[in-house]
């Protein structure tokens, strides 16, 4: 299994329509899709890990979800310390 960072979704990026279109339950809290878009791995609100086989062509749905992501707040961006300068 190979992963693509674009296919990792946090709670704020997981819409009801994304869950519905991928055939996932409503209590998905964190979502990771494999690079081939064959499987979804997710954690639910009870922090239980699940695997789900994706059926059909889900690429258009996933690409739309990636485009519609909510940009992280500046405070959530990684801290970078540059020495020297």
XYZ file of N, CA and C in Angstrom, residues 13-77:
195
model
N -12.087 18.569 6.928
C -12.148 18.364 5.483
C -13.106 17.252 5.068
N -13.660 16.533 6.032
C -14.527 15.391 5.725
C -15.981 15.867 5.750
N -16.529 16.079 4.575
C -17.909 16.560 4.473
C -18.887 15.387 4.467
N -20.128 15.699 4.722
C -21.177 14.677 4.678
C -21.272 14.071 3.286
N -21.149 14.895 2.255
C -21.230 14.373 0.886
C -20.033 13.483 0.557
N -18.841 13.794 1.068
C -17.679 12.937 0.839
C -17.906 11.573 1.476
N -18.389 11.558 2.704
C -18.670 10.285 3.376
C -19.723 9.496 2.605
N -20.759 10.165 2.169
C -21.832 9.495 1.426
C -21.309 8.933 0.094
N -20.563 9.737 -0.657
C -20.079 9.319 -1.971
C -19.054 8.191 -1.898
N -18.324 8.102 -0.785
C -17.349 7.018 -0.613
C -17.955 5.812 0.094
N -19.196 5.933 0.544
C -19.866 4.833 1.237
C -19.374 4.631 2.656
N -18.968 5.711 3.300
C -18.433 5.640 4.663
C -19.519 5.983 5.679
N -19.367 5.501 6.911
C -20.337 5.850 7.957
C -20.219 7.327 8.339
N -21.223 7.826 9.009
C -21.265 9.244 9.379
C -20.297 9.610 10.500
N -19.787 8.617 11.242
C -18.923 8.936 12.383
C -17.433 8.916 12.041
N -17.085 9.113 10.761
C -15.674 9.168 10.357
C -15.051 10.434 10.929
N -13.911 10.266 11.586
C -13.242 11.385 12.234
C -11.941 11.755 11.523
N -11.221 10.765 10.995
C -9.950 10.963 10.299
C -9.906 9.951 9.172
N -9.462 10.343 7.993
C -9.569 9.494 6.816
C -8.275 9.490 6.020
N -7.836 8.293 5.614
C -6.672 8.130 4.751
C -7.078 7.198 3.618
N -6.798 7.613 2.384
C -7.088 6.786 1.214
C -5.774 6.307 0.618
N -5.750 5.068 0.112
C -4.526 4.606 -0.530
C -4.383 5.284 -1.894
N -3.175 5.261 -2.450
C -2.879 5.987 -3.683
C -3.697 5.500 -4.871
N -4.087 4.237 -4.876
C -4.885 3.686 -5.977
C -6.375 3.943 -5.801
N -6.753 4.524 -4.681
C -8.154 4.791 -4.330
C -8.988 3.514 -4.315
N -8.372 2.440 -3.811
C -9.067 1.163 -3.654
C -9.610 0.981 -2.243
N -8.917 1.571 -1.263
C -9.281 1.374 0.140
C -9.270 2.694 0.907
N -10.136 2.754 1.880
C -10.171 3.875 2.816
C -9.855 3.319 4.196
N -8.999 4.003 4.909
C -8.668 3.648 6.284
C -9.106 4.840 7.126
N -9.914 4.583 8.131
C -10.419 5.713 8.894
C -10.540 5.386 10.370
N -10.546 6.468 11.147
C -10.782 6.380 12.577
C -12.141 7.027 12.814
N -12.961 6.365 13.609
C -14.275 6.948 13.900
C -14.207 7.781 15.175
N -15.339 8.312 15.572
C -15.375 9.184 16.747
C -15.115 8.438 18.052
N -15.133 7.112 18.005
C -14.796 6.298 19.174
C -13.323 5.882 19.142
N -12.558 6.451 18.199
C -11.129 6.176 18.011
C -10.857 4.726 17.632
N -11.801 4.102 16.940
C -11.627 2.744 16.435
C -11.157 2.835 14.990
N -10.186 1.986 14.621
C -9.662 1.976 13.257
C -10.466 1.020 12.392
N -10.737 1.437 11.155
C -11.517 0.631 10.225
C -10.896 0.693 8.838
N -11.137 -0.355 8.054
C -10.754 -0.380 6.647
C -12.022 -0.560 5.833
N -12.110 0.147 4.716
C -13.298 0.086 3.868
C -12.844 -0.017 2.414
N -13.376 -0.976 1.670
C -13.068 -1.104 0.251
C -13.941 -0.130 -0.530
N -13.298 0.672 -1.366
C -14.025 1.652 -2.169
C -14.497 1.000 -3.462
N -15.722 1.276 -3.852
C -16.297 0.680 -5.057
C -16.515 1.756 -6.113
N -16.274 1.400 -7.351
C -16.517 2.327 -8.452
C -15.402 3.342 -8.605
N -15.625 4.287 -9.490
C -14.639 5.328 -9.757
C -14.859 6.490 -8.793
N -14.037 6.550 -7.766
C -14.180 7.603 -6.755
C -13.219 8.770 -6.990
N -12.373 8.669 -8.022
C -11.370 9.713 -8.264
C -11.988 11.113 -8.397
N -13.072 11.319 -9.166
C -13.643 12.674 -9.248
C -14.111 13.210 -7.888
N -14.656 12.339 -7.072
C -15.118 12.736 -5.734
C -13.935 13.153 -4.873
N -12.863 12.364 -4.916
C -11.678 12.647 -4.099
C -10.983 13.914 -4.589
N -10.865 14.076 -5.903
C -10.227 15.279 -6.440
C -11.004 16.536 -6.044
N -12.317 16.466 -6.059
C -13.134 17.607 -5.625
C -12.916 17.886 -4.142
N -12.813 16.842 -3.335
C -12.578 17.011 -1.895
C -11.215 17.641 -1.632
N -10.206 17.261 -2.412
C -8.871 17.843 -2.257
C -8.909 19.331 -2.622
N -9.599 19.680 -3.692
C -9.710 21.092 -4.110
C -10.463 21.939 -3.086
N -11.434 21.346 -2.415
C -12.288 22.089 -1.488
C -11.792 22.088 -0.051
N -10.576 21.638 0.167
C -10.034 21.607 1.528
C -10.016 22.989 2.154
N -10.175 23.001 3.455
C -10.081 24.243 4.224
C -8.611 24.466 4.563
N -8.101 25.623 4.221
C -6.692 25.918 4.493
C -6.459 25.972 5.998
N -5.322 25.412 6.466
C -5.050 25.444 7.909
C -4.795 26.873 8.386
N -5.171 27.123 9.609
C -4.895 28.427 10.211
C -3.389 28.590 10.356
N -2.927 29.806 10.343
C -1.489 30.061 10.454
C -0.910 29.403 11.707
N -1.671 29.365 12.780
C -1.186 28.776 14.027
C -1.030 27.261 13.924
N -1.648 26.638 12.901
C -1.543 25.189 12.739
C -0.390 24.786 11.831
N 0.231 25.762 11.160
C 1.336 25.440 10.264
C 2.560 25.053 11.084
